[in-house]
């Protein structure tokens, strides 16, 4: 292989492809340096990307091998990424390179994707921060997409080691200003080179027309209206320029507290009930101001709560649900299970896998999110009640739960375009602080909370349990999570639409300066070739049958599965005093005084939930109706593709779900071929059916974690860890341990 040498520090194991790989001893590196440099791979720079520092004679170690084998090459740092320049890619045939990302290579790490940096000093691993007095002999980089890179610097020149290590630490850890992000350099340099996908029909919700369309689609335009009171962000810099509120609400109320305390519409159910969200009013100590706020909220409440026709159920997410600290702590523990430095570490921790997994509480948090979403769904679907989600800023857990509810209740949100439109509406326009929650500016680790990743994990649980209901695959969800850290897309790099428009020059008074146009992450052609994009579409998706005109006339969209539960019927109007008391509770909550329960007792809520949940699961699944997940213990699983994809020991070669999918696609192709022959008999000039994706046909060469693990070098370690033989016990115990390993991919 050109420009690639493997350094063997232990043993004479033969490489899988001797015609492409040569072996040299460490002491021979410098004698071959000139020859290798001449054949080095060229560094490809994006528009606006600049090289900052580099180091030659760097060894990229093979992760799964405990001996010191590695690939010789050059390590560089730009203002966009860290890249190792070897020639790995030339050894792969065309079939294996179909899913390669066009922006980020196998050995590239965007600066935003770096999680932690460690140095090895005299065989001891230490975290690296700030200015170093001593430089390491090995550099270890843990990434937010859970990749782990080991770079040996023992044979690199001392000055180059200082430059590359210091440069990487500074450009990945030092606090940044927003305007200094590569996002803006790329936008300026690629002004006339931005690509757009003509097939991308994602609704961006940046115009009044988009919101009116969504209202009409969900039949919410009877009770709710799209408003432009915040056009130019004159009323609030937290809210989007356009949004939807209850029809009776005076538009001037939006300006009173900068959009706080206003019920914002999220979605309307087929029965007319709606999902709403509201942020809390600022806390005040002055009694006079408190009274003004109370009167304001009293009027607001009457617009959404008009018994007996309109009953509202409030969900206080700030006090009665997860905290952001819970999510942050759980994920910090959870991700450590997958940031594996070497094969030995994998086997040492494998024995404690289940206890470590349970102690992280990540799966329990997923279960709680799904359960809460089912509870909200039950209120909307079975009890015919509006649901009002309350949160301090209505931009974290409100985004998560409102999106989950819509994925469960609205089949349109389970199509790829519908899902992307949902993310635009609830997360981007909903003001989720991606800049802070992803810590793109490195200004506060405390603000970094993977709320959006938690949402994607919850959606994966649903898609894993009900594959035919989703138009997209788990690979789509995985690459979407990876796109959080690619700063050429504006989608996940701002805290609000106002911040984006202001910094992109769209609110500038200077008529001479042209606003910057950034790519949207939804244009998948930027990252993947058409053949690779086929892996984002689920071939098993069951499309909704189209009704003819006669069937469609006089009907309106309605879930095919209707639940009529005797214990969850619409409640008659209680006494007036109850609503007065309920209004007081809502006001106290929004003023910052937390309370335990707002409506229904916990026992009643649990009874309603249990009957609704069990009744739904007792019936056949309608993939174009209401969709509920199983939330019992073993039903909540680890998202293996995303979390285990870089660990070769966790792969099942030629097996797993990819093998099943491969067989299904072969059957689909055969059925289509037979259908084609039938059509030819009836119509001599019929259109040919679309081909099924061909990337999975050679399943024997794939692994269970395809398409990401395809490029990994596979370990020849035994199934069981040699370091734990004594602790494993007799043969029966060994068999059990082996079974546990085999089932690891299904956890």
XYZ file of C-alpha atoms in Angstrom:
747
model
C 0.000 0.000 0.000
C 1.471 3.332 -0.968
C 2.451 5.669 1.839
C 1.642 3.088 4.493
C 3.917 1.017 6.671
C 2.983 -1.181 9.630
C 5.297 -1.031 12.602
C 5.530 -4.333 14.443
C 6.460 -4.137 18.081
C 5.587 -7.696 19.002
C 5.461 -10.933 17.052
C 5.501 -11.718 13.376
C 1.776 -12.033 12.783
C 0.929 -11.942 9.108
C -1.205 -9.109 7.863
C -4.514 -9.949 6.163
C -3.352 -8.397 2.875
C 0.434 -8.900 2.551
C 0.430 -7.509 -0.974
C -0.635 -4.138 0.381
C 1.123 -3.982 3.768
C 4.833 -3.998 4.563
C 6.457 -4.504 7.963
C 9.303 -2.418 9.329
C 10.912 -2.161 12.743
C 10.676 1.156 14.641
C 14.372 1.792 14.199
C 13.946 1.526 10.417
C 11.382 4.303 10.210
C 13.831 7.151 9.728
C 15.649 5.314 6.940
C 12.361 4.982 5.035
C 11.092 8.478 5.847
C 12.090 10.073 2.554
C 10.496 7.353 0.449
C 7.229 7.401 2.424
C 6.951 11.188 2.392
C 7.129 11.235 -1.380
C 4.116 8.916 -1.589
C 2.023 10.558 1.140
C -1.663 11.235 0.687
C -2.535 14.846 -0.051
C -4.406 16.803 2.595
C -7.792 17.826 1.199
C -8.977 21.192 2.504
C -12.542 22.499 2.409
C -13.219 26.065 1.219
C -11.911 28.412 3.915
C -10.005 25.660 5.756
C -6.423 26.468 6.806
C -3.594 24.231 7.950
C -2.414 25.198 11.457
C 0.251 22.648 12.420
C 1.539 19.211 11.471
C 3.888 16.442 12.552
C 5.557 13.705 10.521
C 6.604 10.198 11.531
C 3.480 9.649 13.628
C 2.141 6.159 14.285
C -1.599 5.594 14.312
C -1.922 2.508 16.501
C -4.301 -0.324 15.734
C -6.856 0.046 18.511
C -7.852 -3.555 19.101
C -4.332 -4.935 19.232
C -2.543 -4.891 22.595
C 0.866 -5.013 20.892
C 2.395 -1.854 19.471
C 1.400 -2.148 15.811
C 0.531 0.959 13.897
C 0.353 2.769 10.578
C 2.992 5.315 9.660
C 1.867 8.744 8.482
C 1.463 12.450 9.207
C -0.784 14.091 11.827
C -2.167 17.523 10.942
C -4.441 20.051 12.618
C -6.511 22.588 10.674
C -9.109 25.078 11.836
C -11.738 22.445 10.947
C -10.319 19.059 11.855
C -7.525 16.828 13.081
C -6.480 14.443 10.323
C -4.119 11.524 10.032
C -2.683 11.197 6.533
C -2.093 7.584 5.646
C -3.239 5.595 2.640
C -5.796 3.315 4.277
C -8.479 4.199 1.769
C -6.587 2.863 -1.248
C -6.807 -0.685 0.121
C -10.586 -0.699 0.040
C -12.538 -1.743 -3.015
C -15.432 0.220 -4.405
C -18.111 -1.762 -2.572
C -16.520 -0.948 0.757
C -16.235 2.769 0.117
C -19.836 3.437 -0.882
C -20.794 4.745 2.579
C -17.760 6.955 3.092
C -18.557 10.452 4.261
C -17.508 13.030 1.664
C -16.775 15.672 4.305
C -15.210 13.651 7.141
C -12.787 10.821 6.358
C -12.157 7.692 8.390
C -9.116 9.294 10.013
C -10.581 12.797 10.407
C -11.887 14.306 13.650
C -13.643 17.649 13.543
C -12.448 19.936 16.329
C -15.999 20.019 17.735
C -16.060 16.223 17.934
C -13.093 15.990 20.336
C -14.259 15.019 23.813
C -11.104 14.380 25.857
C -7.365 14.360 25.136
C -4.935 12.166 27.055
C -1.176 11.799 27.003
C 0.868 8.744 27.918
C 3.954 9.464 30.050
C 6.068 6.444 31.018
C 3.113 4.111 30.381
C 0.776 6.269 32.515
C -2.286 7.880 30.938
C -3.067 11.459 32.017
C -5.577 14.054 30.766
C -3.982 16.995 28.932
C -4.979 20.611 29.593
C -3.531 24.044 28.814
C 0.213 24.608 28.616
C 2.381 21.506 29.026
C 5.801 21.383 30.657
C 6.442 17.883 29.389
C 5.118 16.370 26.171
C 3.729 12.824 25.890
C 5.115 9.907 23.925
C 1.593 8.917 22.909
C -1.546 11.000 22.261
C -5.009 9.494 22.885
C -8.107 11.311 21.594
C -11.608 10.366 22.731
C -14.314 11.611 20.368
C -17.945 12.543 20.978
C -18.986 9.993 18.347
C -17.144 7.453 20.581
C -14.152 6.841 18.329
C -10.780 6.460 20.067
C -7.495 7.369 18.329
C -3.987 6.507 19.518
C -1.052 8.377 18.013
C 2.522 7.398 18.813
C 4.962 10.338 18.936
C 8.104 8.532 20.040
C 9.760 8.827 16.626
C 8.491 12.311 15.828
C 10.862 15.285 16.064
C 10.616 17.080 19.402
C 9.682 20.454 17.912
C 6.928 18.901 15.824
C 5.564 17.082 18.896
C 5.337 20.381 20.784
C 3.598 22.120 17.897
C 1.049 19.408 17.146
C 0.161 18.592 20.779
C -0.081 22.237 21.819
C -2.054 23.079 18.682
C -4.569 20.273 19.168
C -5.083 21.112 22.861
C -5.548 24.814 22.161
C -7.910 24.490 19.208
C -10.125 21.855 20.848
C -10.221 23.101 24.459
C -9.768 26.879 24.491
C -13.012 28.925 24.722
C -14.058 30.418 21.391
C -16.093 33.317 20.133
C -19.057 32.452 17.939
C -17.695 34.356 14.943
C -14.431 32.397 15.185
C -16.108 29.072 14.402
C -15.144 27.400 11.129
C -18.824 27.684 10.213
C -18.288 31.314 9.202
C -14.990 30.739 7.388
C -16.628 28.039 5.305
C -19.719 30.146 4.602
C -17.626 33.081 3.400
C -15.379 30.960 1.179
C -18.178 28.817 -0.258
C -20.702 31.565 -1.003
C -21.038 30.577 -4.636
C -20.493 26.890 -4.033
C -23.353 25.895 -1.728
C -25.210 22.789 -2.836
C -28.905 22.215 -2.545
C -30.828 19.011 -2.873
C -33.844 19.491 -5.158
C -35.479 16.406 -3.598
C -35.253 17.812 -0.077
C -38.787 18.883 0.840
C -38.128 19.471 4.536
C -40.325 22.247 5.933
C -37.979 24.782 7.549
C -40.680 26.757 9.456
C -38.945 30.052 8.739
C -41.977 31.578 6.980
C -45.565 32.235 8.013
C -46.681 30.026 5.127
C -44.875 26.999 6.619
C -46.763 27.353 9.913
C -50.094 27.810 8.127
C -49.384 24.651 6.139
C -48.680 22.692 9.341
C -51.855 24.007 10.957
C -53.872 22.908 7.933
C -52.172 19.507 7.809
C -53.045 18.756 11.450
C -56.515 20.395 11.286
C -55.418 22.795 14.014
C -56.383 25.940 12.109
C -59.869 25.978 13.663
C -58.643 26.820 17.173
C -55.149 28.177 16.548
C -53.563 30.871 14.395
C -50.090 31.574 13.002
C -48.818 35.014 14.031
C -46.072 37.332 12.808
C -45.952 39.532 15.908
C -42.276 38.559 16.407
C -41.205 39.367 12.852
C -37.749 40.939 13.079
C -37.584 39.546 16.638
C -39.156 42.723 18.001
C -41.101 40.943 20.742
C -38.642 38.209 21.800
C -35.216 36.990 20.770
C -36.034 33.545 22.188
C -38.984 32.794 19.933
C -38.922 32.276 16.151
C -40.136 35.024 13.857
C -43.371 33.096 13.293
C -45.239 30.656 15.522
C -48.744 29.535 16.472
C -50.912 30.541 19.449
C -54.570 30.007 20.483
C -56.952 32.057 18.326
C -58.453 34.045 21.262
C -54.999 35.197 22.449
C -54.371 38.913 21.730
C -51.085 39.303 19.858
C -50.004 42.178 22.122
C -49.836 39.693 25.029
C -46.749 38.168 23.397
C -44.842 41.410 23.940
C -45.715 41.711 27.661
C -42.999 39.390 29.018
C -40.903 38.825 25.880
C -42.843 35.715 24.905
C -42.761 34.097 28.337
C -45.992 32.798 29.827
C -47.499 32.380 26.348
C -48.981 28.989 25.324
C -47.161 28.056 22.106
C -48.839 25.473 19.871
C -46.861 22.336 18.981
C -49.334 19.965 17.340
C -53.038 19.117 17.058
C -54.503 15.637 17.516
C -57.165 14.201 15.188
C -59.830 14.744 17.904
C -59.099 18.474 18.141
C -56.944 18.349 21.281
C -53.604 20.125 21.125
C -50.131 19.844 22.577
C -48.839 23.192 23.868
C -45.725 24.446 25.638
C -45.026 27.441 27.840
C -41.962 28.999 29.453
C -42.011 30.425 32.981
C -42.196 34.125 33.737
C -39.131 35.790 35.274
C -39.011 35.534 39.058
C -39.923 38.740 40.838
C -39.671 39.745 44.505
C -41.814 42.845 44.298
C -45.442 42.172 45.350
C -46.793 44.641 42.817
C -45.019 42.938 39.915
C -46.098 39.528 41.201
C -49.712 40.644 41.149
C -49.332 41.889 37.556
C -47.880 38.525 36.531
C -50.661 36.658 38.308
C -53.361 38.656 36.533
C -51.601 38.136 33.207
C -51.423 34.362 33.680
C -55.032 34.242 34.824
C -56.086 35.741 31.484
C -53.751 33.446 29.531
C -55.123 30.355 31.246
C -58.674 31.215 30.238
C -57.680 31.144 26.566
C -56.665 27.464 26.707
C -58.993 26.205 29.428
C -62.664 26.662 28.517
C -64.696 23.848 30.081
C -66.546 21.750 29.202
C -65.219 21.983 25.633
C -61.555 22.746 26.336
C -59.839 21.095 29.313
C -56.107 21.473 29.835
C -53.718 19.127 31.629
C -50.453 20.737 32.709
C -47.137 18.881 32.904
C -44.488 20.629 34.965
C -41.233 19.296 33.517
C -39.041 21.492 35.712
C -40.132 19.846 38.963
C -41.909 16.563 38.212
C -39.549 15.038 35.675
C -35.869 14.581 34.847
C -33.350 17.329 35.450
C -30.666 18.234 32.940
C -28.129 17.252 35.587
C -29.618 13.733 35.673
C -29.192 13.419 31.911
C -25.652 14.792 31.946
C -24.499 12.532 34.796
C -26.050 9.403 33.290
C -24.539 9.929 29.845
C -21.103 10.741 31.290
C -21.083 7.302 32.915
C -22.712 5.562 29.978
C -20.274 6.751 27.310
C -17.301 5.449 29.281
C -18.498 1.916 28.524
C -17.700 2.491 24.854
C -14.585 4.682 24.940
C -12.324 1.625 24.940
C -8.588 2.202 24.552
C -7.610 -1.342 23.591
C -8.703 -4.954 23.367
C -7.472 -5.813 26.853
C -9.581 -3.052 28.395
C -12.625 -4.319 26.508
C -12.291 -7.823 27.930
C -11.530 -6.588 31.432
C -14.742 -4.550 31.516
C -16.807 -7.149 29.678
C -17.281 -9.215 32.850
C -18.870 -6.191 34.567
C -20.854 -5.076 31.503
C -24.371 -5.387 32.891
C -23.615 -3.889 36.291
C -21.825 -0.923 34.681
C -24.676 -0.472 32.217
C -27.267 -0.476 34.978
C -25.324 1.892 37.223
C -25.121 4.494 34.442
C -28.965 4.867 34.513
C -28.993 5.895 30.826
C -31.464 3.192 29.793
C -33.677 4.082 32.744
C -33.718 7.718 31.613
C -34.772 6.593 28.132
C -37.543 4.520 29.705
C -38.756 7.483 31.764
C -38.875 9.709 28.682
C -40.881 7.148 26.717
C -43.231 6.586 29.658
C -43.871 10.313 30.056
C -44.550 10.609 26.315
C -47.087 7.762 26.563
C -48.789 9.526 29.493
C -49.116 12.705 27.417
C -50.383 10.673 24.468
C -53.018 9.068 26.707
C -54.302 12.494 27.762
C -54.583 13.646 24.145
C -55.895 10.429 22.591
C -58.035 8.831 25.290
C -59.029 11.642 27.640
C -59.528 14.308 24.937
C -57.576 16.876 26.936
C -55.176 19.579 25.820
C -51.710 19.144 27.322
C -49.578 22.132 28.331
C -45.874 21.405 28.892
C -44.186 23.761 31.353
C -40.432 24.368 31.579
C -38.269 27.285 32.602
C -37.269 28.130 29.020
C -39.390 25.516 27.199
C -36.349 24.618 25.104
C -35.007 21.318 26.448
C -37.396 18.713 27.831
C -40.310 20.445 26.098
C -38.553 19.863 22.759
C -37.839 16.251 23.624
C -41.321 15.266 24.812
C -43.316 17.255 22.253
C -41.256 15.613 19.494
C -41.624 12.109 20.952
C -45.388 12.499 21.264
C -45.635 13.545 17.624
C -43.493 10.611 16.473
C -45.830 8.279 18.362
C -49.106 9.888 17.230
C -48.414 11.318 13.772
C -47.286 8.867 11.037
C -46.085 11.819 8.947
C -43.334 12.368 11.530
C -42.120 8.832 10.901
C -41.273 9.614 7.278
C -37.853 11.100 6.622
C -39.138 14.452 5.386
C -41.695 14.567 8.197
C -39.083 13.751 10.827
C -36.718 16.419 9.517
C -39.548 18.935 9.503
C -40.344 17.925 13.088
C -36.746 18.592 14.181
C -36.869 21.965 12.428
C -40.137 22.904 14.121
C -39.588 21.658 17.673
C -35.805 21.906 18.086
C -34.418 24.526 15.697
C -37.347 26.968 15.759
C -38.197 25.827 19.277
C -34.981 27.455 20.471
C -33.049 24.438 21.740
C -29.612 25.767 22.676
C -27.476 23.516 20.473
C -24.508 25.849 20.808
C -24.529 25.439 24.608
C -25.826 21.874 24.893
C -23.121 20.598 22.497
C -20.554 22.980 24.049
C -19.382 24.082 20.608
C -17.699 27.179 22.056
C -16.026 25.266 24.918
C -17.206 27.890 27.374
C -19.012 25.745 29.951
C -18.935 21.979 30.490
C -21.894 22.347 32.884
C -24.133 23.486 30.022
C -23.203 20.473 27.867
C -26.157 18.074 28.074
C -27.000 15.540 25.304
C -30.752 16.253 25.197
C -30.994 15.866 21.415
C -29.007 12.620 21.492
C -31.424 11.365 24.168
C -34.294 12.140 21.794
C -32.612 10.247 18.941
C -32.030 7.289 21.265
C -35.728 7.288 22.212
C -36.696 7.375 18.521
C -34.290 4.500 17.880
C -36.083 2.440 20.547
C -39.362 3.004 18.699
C -37.835 2.246 15.289
C -36.108 -0.855 16.645
C -39.396 -2.189 18.046
C -41.550 -1.197 15.031
C -39.297 -1.183 11.908
C -42.072 -1.096 9.253
C -43.474 2.121 10.767
C -40.407 4.228 9.933
C -39.317 5.504 6.542
C -35.721 5.902 7.764
C -33.154 3.495 9.208
C -31.039 3.455 12.335
C -28.114 4.435 10.096
C -29.977 7.656 9.348
C -30.313 8.367 13.086
C -26.637 7.547 13.637
C -25.306 9.891 10.937
C -27.723 12.572 12.164
C -26.146 12.325 15.624
C -22.691 12.566 14.016
C -23.746 15.695 12.117
C -24.057 17.588 15.401
C -20.296 18.133 15.238
C -19.761 19.055 11.564
C -19.506 22.875 11.399
C -20.349 23.382 7.764
C -24.053 23.000 8.535
C -25.820 25.778 10.414
C -28.572 23.477 11.703
C -26.984 22.549 15.053
C -24.670 25.490 15.707
C -26.940 28.188 17.145
C -29.018 28.677 20.279
C -31.983 30.301 18.538
C -33.228 31.501 15.145
C -32.520 35.070 16.282
C -28.875 34.263 17.016
C -28.499 32.570 13.652
C -30.112 35.363 11.626
C -28.159 38.046 13.480
C -24.788 36.392 12.943
C -25.467 35.371 9.366
C -26.120 39.007 8.447
C -29.825 38.618 7.718
C -30.744 41.459 10.081
C -27.931 43.726 8.955
C -28.855 47.258 7.871
C -25.922 47.268 5.466
C -27.438 46.768 2.026
C -23.994 46.285 0.487
C -23.168 43.144 2.509
C -24.754 39.931 1.285
C -26.142 37.563 3.981
C -24.200 34.347 4.392
C -25.940 31.216 3.154
C -25.069 28.041 5.010
C -25.843 24.470 4.146
C -28.579 22.627 5.972
C -27.798 19.210 7.386
C -30.878 17.858 5.597
C -29.069 18.045 2.264
C -27.561 14.580 2.568
C -25.919 14.822 -0.861
C -23.226 16.978 0.764
C -22.090 14.070 2.944
C -22.995 10.962 0.954
C -23.142 9.707 -2.605
C -26.578 8.634 -3.933
C -25.789 4.952 -3.438
C -24.807 5.546 0.186
C -27.975 7.564 0.780
C -29.966 4.425 0.011
C -28.846 3.130 3.402
C -30.718 5.980 5.059
C -34.053 4.786 3.650
C -35.813 1.798 5.204
C -36.750 -0.734 2.470
C -39.165 -2.419 4.902
C -41.209 0.750 5.445
C -44.902 0.153 4.857
C -46.283 3.123 2.949
C -49.786 4.301 3.706
C -52.226 3.151 1.011
C -53.671 6.024 -0.999
C -57.429 6.479 -0.905
C -59.355 7.096 -4.098
C -61.428 10.231 -4.496
C -64.618 8.512 -3.429
C -63.084 7.318 -0.173
C -61.392 10.622 0.527
C -64.489 12.761 0.058
C -66.180 13.731 3.286
C -63.464 12.230 5.484
C -60.762 13.762 7.592
C -57.501 12.342 8.862
C -58.057 10.051 11.798
C -56.029 7.338 13.483
C -57.260 3.947 12.354
C -56.781 2.547 15.845
C -59.339 4.278 18.084
C -59.243 3.569 21.805
C -62.452 3.837 23.728
C -61.461 3.238 27.299
C -64.250 3.267 29.913
C -62.018 4.684 32.634
C -60.564 7.476 30.501
C -63.606 9.139 29.005
C -63.783 12.897 28.614
C -64.538 14.377 31.984
C -67.532 16.572 32.602
C -66.975 20.078 33.811
C -66.078 20.174 37.520
C -67.213 22.925 39.815
C -66.039 26.443 39.175
C -63.992 26.472 42.371
C -61.785 23.675 41.081
C -60.740 25.676 38.036
C -60.050 28.723 40.164
C -57.799 26.571 42.326
C -56.180 25.010 39.237
C -55.473 28.478 37.820
C -53.759 29.426 41.065
C -51.625 26.284 40.859
C -50.578 27.123 37.294
C -49.746 30.698 38.253
C -47.655 29.617 41.247
C -45.788 27.152 39.051
C -44.989 29.667 36.338
C -43.862 32.178 38.941
C -41.203 29.754 40.088
C -42.975 28.205 43.089
C -42.900 24.479 42.386
C -45.747 22.173 43.375
C -45.999 18.393 43.354
C -49.136 17.683 41.316
C -51.299 19.919 39.152
C -54.206 17.747 38.049
C -55.065 14.029 38.587
C -53.786 12.112 41.595
C -50.855 9.801 40.908
C -52.976 6.669 41.486
C -55.562 7.748 38.928
C -52.845 8.695 36.458
C -51.173 5.289 36.846
C -54.488 3.435 36.370
C -55.288 5.394 33.212
C -51.790 4.917 31.856
C -51.712 1.174 32.543
C -55.065 0.500 30.886
C -54.214 2.669 27.877
C -50.793 1.031 27.489
C -51.966 -2.563 27.895
C -55.027 -2.088 25.697
C -52.920 -0.732 22.824
C -50.383 -3.563 23.015
C -53.136 -6.177 23.100
C -54.211 -5.259 19.546
C -52.495 -5.654 16.147
C -50.184 -2.770 15.297
C -51.354 -0.199 12.790
C -48.133 1.275 11.403
C -49.984 4.375 10.186
C -51.810 5.051 13.415
C -50.865 5.476 17.026
C -47.535 3.823 17.875
C -46.475 3.006 21.431
C -43.169 1.477 22.545
C -42.687 -1.396 24.961
C -41.028 0.050 28.054
C -40.580 -3.048 30.224
C -37.043 -3.719 31.467
C -35.409 -5.776 28.679
C -37.315 -3.966 25.915
C -35.153 -0.843 26.317
C -31.887 -1.717 24.616
C -28.481 -0.270 23.893
C -28.352 1.420 20.487
C -25.629 -0.944 19.314
C -24.890 0.658 15.960
C -24.099 4.072 17.420
C -22.379 3.064 20.641
C -20.550 -0.139 19.687
C -19.696 0.542 16.042
C -16.001 1.349 16.651
C -15.305 -1.674 18.904
C -14.220 -4.624 16.717
C -14.633 -7.141 19.552
C -18.363 -6.349 19.747
C -18.976 -7.159 16.082
C -20.601 -10.277 14.680
C -18.910 -10.921 11.357
C -21.408 -11.849 8.649
C -24.241 -11.830 11.188
C -26.577 -9.660 13.223
C -29.412 -7.553 11.822
C -27.444 -6.691 8.694
C -27.470 -10.339 7.621
C -31.236 -10.483 8.107
C -31.658 -7.270 6.136
C -29.478 -8.625 3.353
C -31.664 -11.703 2.981
C -34.832 -9.603 3.037
C -33.476 -7.351 0.295
C -32.582 -10.370 -1.806
C -36.163 -11.608 -1.428
C -37.500 -8.139 -2.317
C -35.374 -8.114 -5.460
C -36.658 -11.540 -6.427
C -40.272 -10.492 -5.835
C -39.758 -7.321 -7.892
C -38.200 -9.368 -10.673
C -41.205 -11.705 -10.713
C -43.564 -8.717 -10.619
C -41.698 -7.257 -13.564
C -42.274 -10.440 -15.572
C -45.988 -10.398 -14.682
C -46.269 -6.751 -15.708
C -44.524 -7.477 -18.993
C -47.224 -10.000 -19.856
C -49.993 -7.468 -19.202
C -48.208 -4.345 -20.396
C -45.537 -4.775 -22.980
C -44.108 -1.316 -22.213
C -44.364 -1.132 -18.447
C -41.996 0.907 -16.281
C -39.243 -1.062 -14.593
C -39.463 -1.233 -10.774
C -36.828 0.458 -8.674
C -33.840 -1.627 -7.682
C -33.383 -2.619 -4.055
C -30.210 -1.327 -2.389
C -27.265 -3.439 -3.466
C -24.832 -2.474 -0.727
C -25.879 -5.395 1.456
C -25.624 -8.192 -1.090
C -22.212 -9.507 -0.029
C -23.307 -10.094 3.566
C -20.470 -12.545 4.228
C -18.023 -9.629 4.160
C -20.128 -7.408 6.417
C -20.372 -7.193 10.185
C -23.341 -6.689 12.490
C -22.387 -3.020 12.801
C -22.399 -2.255 9.071
C -21.879 0.237 7.518
C -19.566 1.831 10.100
C -17.628 -1.202 11.268
C -16.917 -2.253 7.688
C -13.545 -0.494 7.721
C -12.391 -1.873 11.082
C -9.543 -4.342 11.476
C -10.834 -7.351 13.341
C -9.184 -8.772 16.444
C -8.139 -12.408 16.629
C -8.724 -12.490 20.397
C -10.669 -15.440 21.868
C -14.335 -15.018 22.651
C -13.573 -14.962 26.384
C -11.099 -12.646 28.157
C -7.863 -14.451 29.026
C -7.294 -12.062 31.943
C -10.367 -13.372 33.734
C -9.983 -17.179 33.442
C -9.559 -17.778 37.171
C -12.571 -15.698 38.099
C -14.867 -17.397 35.618
C -15.182 -20.764 37.332
C -16.066 -24.132 35.819
C -17.055 -25.114 32.270
C -20.743 -24.410 32.887
C -19.916 -20.849 33.924
C -17.722 -20.461 30.850
C -20.596 -21.491 28.600
C -22.850 -18.938 30.262
C -20.236 -16.217 29.797
C -19.925 -17.103 26.117
C -23.702 -16.874 25.713
C -23.633 -13.461 27.377
C -21.073 -12.270 24.838
C -23.050 -13.589 21.892
C -26.118 -11.695 23.140
C -24.187 -8.478 23.631
C -25.323 -6.998 20.312
C -28.958 -7.397 21.349
C -28.685 -5.684 24.734
